[in-house]
mmCIF file of C-alpha atoms and ligand atoms in Angstrom:
data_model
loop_
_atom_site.group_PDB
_atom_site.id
_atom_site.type_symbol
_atom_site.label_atom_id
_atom_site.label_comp_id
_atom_site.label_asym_id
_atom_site.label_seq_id
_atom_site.Cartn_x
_atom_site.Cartn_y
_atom_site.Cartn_z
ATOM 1 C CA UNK A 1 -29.022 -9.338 34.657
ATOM 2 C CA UNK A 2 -29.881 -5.362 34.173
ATOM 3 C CA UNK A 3 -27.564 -4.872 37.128
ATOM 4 C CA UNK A 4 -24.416 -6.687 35.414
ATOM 5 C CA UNK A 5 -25.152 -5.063 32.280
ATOM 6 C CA UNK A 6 -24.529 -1.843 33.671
ATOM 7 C CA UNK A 7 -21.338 -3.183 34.940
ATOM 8 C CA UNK A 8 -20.563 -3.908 31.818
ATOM 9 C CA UNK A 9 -21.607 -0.755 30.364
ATOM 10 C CA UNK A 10 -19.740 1.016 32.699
ATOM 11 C CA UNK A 11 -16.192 -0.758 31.481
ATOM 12 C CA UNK A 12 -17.373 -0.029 27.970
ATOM 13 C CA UNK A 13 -18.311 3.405 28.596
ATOM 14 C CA UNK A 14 -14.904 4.516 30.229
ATOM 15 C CA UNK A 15 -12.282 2.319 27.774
ATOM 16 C CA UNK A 16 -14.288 2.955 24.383
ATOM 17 C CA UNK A 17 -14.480 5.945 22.097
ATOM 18 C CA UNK A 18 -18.607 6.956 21.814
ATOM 19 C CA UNK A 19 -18.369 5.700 18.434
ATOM 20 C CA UNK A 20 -17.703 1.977 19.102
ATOM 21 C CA UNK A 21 -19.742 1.722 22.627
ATOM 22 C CA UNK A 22 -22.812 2.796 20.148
ATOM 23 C CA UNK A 23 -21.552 0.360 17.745
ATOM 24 C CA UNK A 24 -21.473 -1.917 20.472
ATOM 25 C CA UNK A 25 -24.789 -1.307 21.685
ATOM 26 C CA UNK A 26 -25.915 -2.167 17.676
ATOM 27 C CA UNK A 27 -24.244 -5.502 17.455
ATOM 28 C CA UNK A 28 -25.924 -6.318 20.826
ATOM 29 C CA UNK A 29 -29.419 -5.478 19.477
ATOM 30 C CA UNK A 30 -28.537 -7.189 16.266
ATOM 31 C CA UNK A 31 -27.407 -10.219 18.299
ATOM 32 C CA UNK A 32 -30.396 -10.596 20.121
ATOM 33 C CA UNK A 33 -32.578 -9.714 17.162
ATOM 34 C CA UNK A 34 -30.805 -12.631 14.860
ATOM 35 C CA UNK A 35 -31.274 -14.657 18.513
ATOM 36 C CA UNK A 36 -34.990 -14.336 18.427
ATOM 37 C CA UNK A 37 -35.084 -15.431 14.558
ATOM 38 C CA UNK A 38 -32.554 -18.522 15.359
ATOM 39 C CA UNK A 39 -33.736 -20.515 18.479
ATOM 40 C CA UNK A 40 -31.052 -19.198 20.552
ATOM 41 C CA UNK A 41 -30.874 -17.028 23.944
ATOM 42 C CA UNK A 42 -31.817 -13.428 23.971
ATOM 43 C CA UNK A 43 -30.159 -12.524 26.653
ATOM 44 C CA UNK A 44 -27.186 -14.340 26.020
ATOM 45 C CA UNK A 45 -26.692 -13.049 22.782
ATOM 46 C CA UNK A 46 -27.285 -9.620 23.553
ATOM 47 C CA UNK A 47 -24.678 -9.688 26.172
ATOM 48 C CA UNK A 48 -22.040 -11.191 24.245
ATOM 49 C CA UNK A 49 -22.771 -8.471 21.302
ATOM 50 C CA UNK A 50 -22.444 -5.811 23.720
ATOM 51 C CA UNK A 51 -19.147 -7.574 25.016
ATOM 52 C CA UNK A 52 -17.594 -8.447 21.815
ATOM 53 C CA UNK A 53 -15.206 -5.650 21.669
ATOM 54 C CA UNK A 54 -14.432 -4.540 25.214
ATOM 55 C CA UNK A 55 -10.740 -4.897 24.596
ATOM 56 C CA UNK A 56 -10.911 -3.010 20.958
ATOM 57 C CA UNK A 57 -9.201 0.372 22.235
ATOM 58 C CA UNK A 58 -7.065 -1.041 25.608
ATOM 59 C CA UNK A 59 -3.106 -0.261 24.556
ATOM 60 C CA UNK A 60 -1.509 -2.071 22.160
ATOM 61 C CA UNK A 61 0.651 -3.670 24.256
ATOM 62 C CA UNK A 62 -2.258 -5.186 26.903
ATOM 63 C CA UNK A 63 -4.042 -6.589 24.174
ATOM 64 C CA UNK A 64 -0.933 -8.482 23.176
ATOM 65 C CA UNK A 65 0.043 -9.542 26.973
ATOM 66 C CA UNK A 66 -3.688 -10.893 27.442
ATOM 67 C CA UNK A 67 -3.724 -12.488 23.980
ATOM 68 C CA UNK A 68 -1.025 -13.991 24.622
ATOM 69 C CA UNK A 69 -2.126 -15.412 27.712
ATOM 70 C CA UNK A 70 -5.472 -16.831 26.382
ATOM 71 C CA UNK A 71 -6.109 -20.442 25.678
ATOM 72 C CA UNK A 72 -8.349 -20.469 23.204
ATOM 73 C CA UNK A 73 -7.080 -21.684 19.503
ATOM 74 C CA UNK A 74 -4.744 -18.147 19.156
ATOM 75 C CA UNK A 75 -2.633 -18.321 15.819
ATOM 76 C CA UNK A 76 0.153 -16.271 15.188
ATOM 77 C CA UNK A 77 -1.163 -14.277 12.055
ATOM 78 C CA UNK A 78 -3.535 -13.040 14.861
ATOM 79 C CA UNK A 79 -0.705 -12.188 17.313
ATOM 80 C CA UNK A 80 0.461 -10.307 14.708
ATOM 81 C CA UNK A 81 -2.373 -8.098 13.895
ATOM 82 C CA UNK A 82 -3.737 -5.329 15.564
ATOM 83 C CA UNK A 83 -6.962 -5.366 13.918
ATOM 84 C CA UNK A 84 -7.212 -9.296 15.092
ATOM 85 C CA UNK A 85 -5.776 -9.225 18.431
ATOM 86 C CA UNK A 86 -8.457 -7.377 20.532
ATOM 87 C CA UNK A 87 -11.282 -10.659 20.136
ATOM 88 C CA UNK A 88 -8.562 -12.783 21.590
ATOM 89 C CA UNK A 89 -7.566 -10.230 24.102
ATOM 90 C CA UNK A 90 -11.471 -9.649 25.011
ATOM 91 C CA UNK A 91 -12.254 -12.879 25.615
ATOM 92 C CA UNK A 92 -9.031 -13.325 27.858
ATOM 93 C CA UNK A 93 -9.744 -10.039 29.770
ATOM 94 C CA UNK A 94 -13.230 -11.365 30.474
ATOM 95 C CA UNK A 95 -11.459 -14.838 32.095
ATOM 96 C CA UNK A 96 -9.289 -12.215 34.297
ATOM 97 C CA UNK A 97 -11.513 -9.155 34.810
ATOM 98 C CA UNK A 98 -15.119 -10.188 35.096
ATOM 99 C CA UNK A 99 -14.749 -14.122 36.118
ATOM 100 C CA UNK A 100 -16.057 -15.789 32.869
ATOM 101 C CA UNK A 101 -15.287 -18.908 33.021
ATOM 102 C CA UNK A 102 -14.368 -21.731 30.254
ATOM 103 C CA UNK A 103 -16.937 -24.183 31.566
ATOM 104 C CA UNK A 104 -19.998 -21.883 32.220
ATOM 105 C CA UNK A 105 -19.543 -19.242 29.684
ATOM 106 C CA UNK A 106 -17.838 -20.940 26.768
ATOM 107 C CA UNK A 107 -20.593 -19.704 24.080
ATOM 108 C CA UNK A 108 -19.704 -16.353 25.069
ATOM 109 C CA UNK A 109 -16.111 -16.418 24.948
ATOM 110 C CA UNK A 110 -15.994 -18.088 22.043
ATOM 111 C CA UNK A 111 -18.509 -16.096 20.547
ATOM 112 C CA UNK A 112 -16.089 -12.726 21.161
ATOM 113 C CA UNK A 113 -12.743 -14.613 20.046
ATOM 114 C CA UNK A 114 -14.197 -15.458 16.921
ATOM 115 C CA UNK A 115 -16.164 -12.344 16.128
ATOM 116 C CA UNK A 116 -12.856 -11.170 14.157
ATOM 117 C CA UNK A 117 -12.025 -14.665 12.353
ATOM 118 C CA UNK A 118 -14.734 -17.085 12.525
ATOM 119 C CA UNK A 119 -13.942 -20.619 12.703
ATOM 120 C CA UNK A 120 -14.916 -24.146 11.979
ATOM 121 C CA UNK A 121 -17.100 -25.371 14.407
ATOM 122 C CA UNK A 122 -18.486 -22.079 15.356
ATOM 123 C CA UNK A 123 -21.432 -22.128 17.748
ATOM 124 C CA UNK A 124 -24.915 -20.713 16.636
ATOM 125 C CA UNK A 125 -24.088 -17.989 19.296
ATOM 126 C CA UNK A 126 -20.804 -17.380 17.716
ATOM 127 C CA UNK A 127 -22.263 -16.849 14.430
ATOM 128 C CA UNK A 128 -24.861 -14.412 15.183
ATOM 129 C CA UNK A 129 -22.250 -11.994 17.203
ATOM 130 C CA UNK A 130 -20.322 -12.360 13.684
ATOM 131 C CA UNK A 131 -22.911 -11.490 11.597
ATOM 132 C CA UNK A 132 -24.108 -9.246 13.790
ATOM 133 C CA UNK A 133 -20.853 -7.076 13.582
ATOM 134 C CA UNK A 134 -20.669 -7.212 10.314
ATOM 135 C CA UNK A 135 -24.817 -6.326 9.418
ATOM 136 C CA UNK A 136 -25.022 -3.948 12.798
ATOM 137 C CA UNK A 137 -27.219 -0.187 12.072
ATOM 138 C CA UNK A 138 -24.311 1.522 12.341
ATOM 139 C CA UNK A 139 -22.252 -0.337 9.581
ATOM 140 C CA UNK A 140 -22.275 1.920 6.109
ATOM 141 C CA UNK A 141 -20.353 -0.210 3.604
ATOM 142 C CA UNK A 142 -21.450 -0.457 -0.101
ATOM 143 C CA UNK A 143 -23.144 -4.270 0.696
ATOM 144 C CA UNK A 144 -23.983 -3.802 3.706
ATOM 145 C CA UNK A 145 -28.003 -4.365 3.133
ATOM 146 C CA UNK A 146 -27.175 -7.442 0.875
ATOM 147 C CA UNK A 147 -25.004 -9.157 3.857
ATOM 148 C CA UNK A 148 -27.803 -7.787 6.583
ATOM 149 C CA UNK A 149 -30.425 -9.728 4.442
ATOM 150 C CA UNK A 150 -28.234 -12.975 3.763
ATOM 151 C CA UNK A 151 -28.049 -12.993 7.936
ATOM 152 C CA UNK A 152 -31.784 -12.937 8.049
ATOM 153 C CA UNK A 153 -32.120 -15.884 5.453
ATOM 154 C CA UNK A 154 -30.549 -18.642 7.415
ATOM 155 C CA UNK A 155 -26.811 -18.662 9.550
ATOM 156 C CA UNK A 156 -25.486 -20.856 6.841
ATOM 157 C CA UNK A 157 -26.811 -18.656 4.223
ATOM 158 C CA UNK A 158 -25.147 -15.707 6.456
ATOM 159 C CA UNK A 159 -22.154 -17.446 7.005
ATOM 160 C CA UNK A 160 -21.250 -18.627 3.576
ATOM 161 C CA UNK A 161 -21.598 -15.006 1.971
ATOM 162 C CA UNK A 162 -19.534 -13.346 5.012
ATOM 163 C CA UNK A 163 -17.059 -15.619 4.780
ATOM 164 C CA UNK A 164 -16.381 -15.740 1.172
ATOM 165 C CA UNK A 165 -16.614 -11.756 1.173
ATOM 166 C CA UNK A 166 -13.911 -11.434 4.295
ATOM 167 C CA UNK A 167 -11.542 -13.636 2.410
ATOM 168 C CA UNK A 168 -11.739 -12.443 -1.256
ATOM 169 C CA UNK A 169 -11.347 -8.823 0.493
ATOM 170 C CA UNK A 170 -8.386 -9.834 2.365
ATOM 171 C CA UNK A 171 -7.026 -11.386 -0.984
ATOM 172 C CA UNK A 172 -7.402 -8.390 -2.898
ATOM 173 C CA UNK A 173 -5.938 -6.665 -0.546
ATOM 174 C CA UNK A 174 -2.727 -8.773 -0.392
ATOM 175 C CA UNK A 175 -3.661 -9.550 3.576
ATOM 176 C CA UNK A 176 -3.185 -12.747 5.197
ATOM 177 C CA UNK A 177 -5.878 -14.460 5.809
ATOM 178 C CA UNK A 178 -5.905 -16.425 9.182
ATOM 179 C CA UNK A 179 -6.406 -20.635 8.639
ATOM 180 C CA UNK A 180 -9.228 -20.867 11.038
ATOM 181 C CA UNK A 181 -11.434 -18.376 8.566
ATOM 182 C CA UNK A 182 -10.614 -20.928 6.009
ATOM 183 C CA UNK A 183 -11.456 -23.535 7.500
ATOM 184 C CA UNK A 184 -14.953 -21.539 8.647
ATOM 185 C CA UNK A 185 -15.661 -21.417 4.930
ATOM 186 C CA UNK A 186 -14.650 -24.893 3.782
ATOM 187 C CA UNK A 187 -16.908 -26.366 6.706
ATOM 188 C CA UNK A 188 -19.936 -24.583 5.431
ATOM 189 C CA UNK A 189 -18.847 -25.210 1.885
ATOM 190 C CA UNK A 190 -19.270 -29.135 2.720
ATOM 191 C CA UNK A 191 -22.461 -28.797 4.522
ATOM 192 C CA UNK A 192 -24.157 -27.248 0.950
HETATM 193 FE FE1 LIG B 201 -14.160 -6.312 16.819
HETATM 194 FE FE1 LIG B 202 -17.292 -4.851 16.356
#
């Protein structure tokens, strides 16, 4: 596993500013820390924290042509925007590039397509790479202790709060606000 990391690392390394690949780095230790607290993998987690945004700072244009290639749920809003299109296009260039595979890695891919918009149905591994980029060390917003402590309570707790913040903020904002975050929220709404 060490020795694929690296591989990994490598990619990062050479097609990510030193900024996000330490960012990166964070939201993999968060992942596996939030891991160890939920019942779910270590090592899985950590390596689809790491992962999440491999395809953050490839060319505009790649990230649409592998986004628009990918199979997984994409939406048009997300076509659309830059900021959105690099979790689709990651999980896609990990299909292409490194051999992930649908049927054997499916908690990881879905775990990096979602990191952006969340989604009903999320797995648990989806949910801690999403709270885990939004609580990582490196994050410096106003809240950010507040949402780092409501990811320790419980995923649901976690969940909720990020959700209701990322769509409020988008509202205020006047930004759209893709349907699969909605329905991320209203699931967890129904399950309080
Ligand atoms: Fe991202
Ligand atoms: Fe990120």
């Amino acid at each position: 596993m060490a020795k694929e990391l690296n591989k990994y690392k490598d990619f990062l390394k050479a097609n990510l500013s030193k900024k996000r690949y330490v960012h990166s780095l964070n939201v993999a230790a968060m992942s596996r820390e939030l891991a160890e607290l939920y019942g779910e993998d270590k090592e899985r987690a950590y390596f689809a924290g790491l992962i999440h945004d491999i395809a953050k700072e490839l060319p505009r244009e790649r990230q649409f042509e592998l986004a628009s290639r990918c199979k997984i749920a994409v939406s048009q809003i997300e076509l659309k925007s830059t900021p959105l299109l690099h979790a689709v296009a990651g999980a896609q260039l990990l299909m292409e590039e490194f051999g992930l595979t649908l049927e054997e890695d499916r908690d990881i891919l879905e775990a990096v397509r979602y990191h952006t918009v969340g989604a009903a149905g999320m797995s648990k591994l989806a949910q801690i790479v999403y709270l885990a980029d939004l609580t990582s060390e490196d994050r410096e917003y106003k809240d950010v202790k507040k949402y780092r402590k409501y990811a320790h309570t419980s995923l649901d707790k976690g969940m909720y709060e990020a959700l209701r913040y990322s769509i409020a903020d988008s509202a205020l904002k006047g930004n759209t606000i893709p349907i699969s975050t909605l329905e991320a929220y209203n699931e967890i709404l129904s399950k309080k």
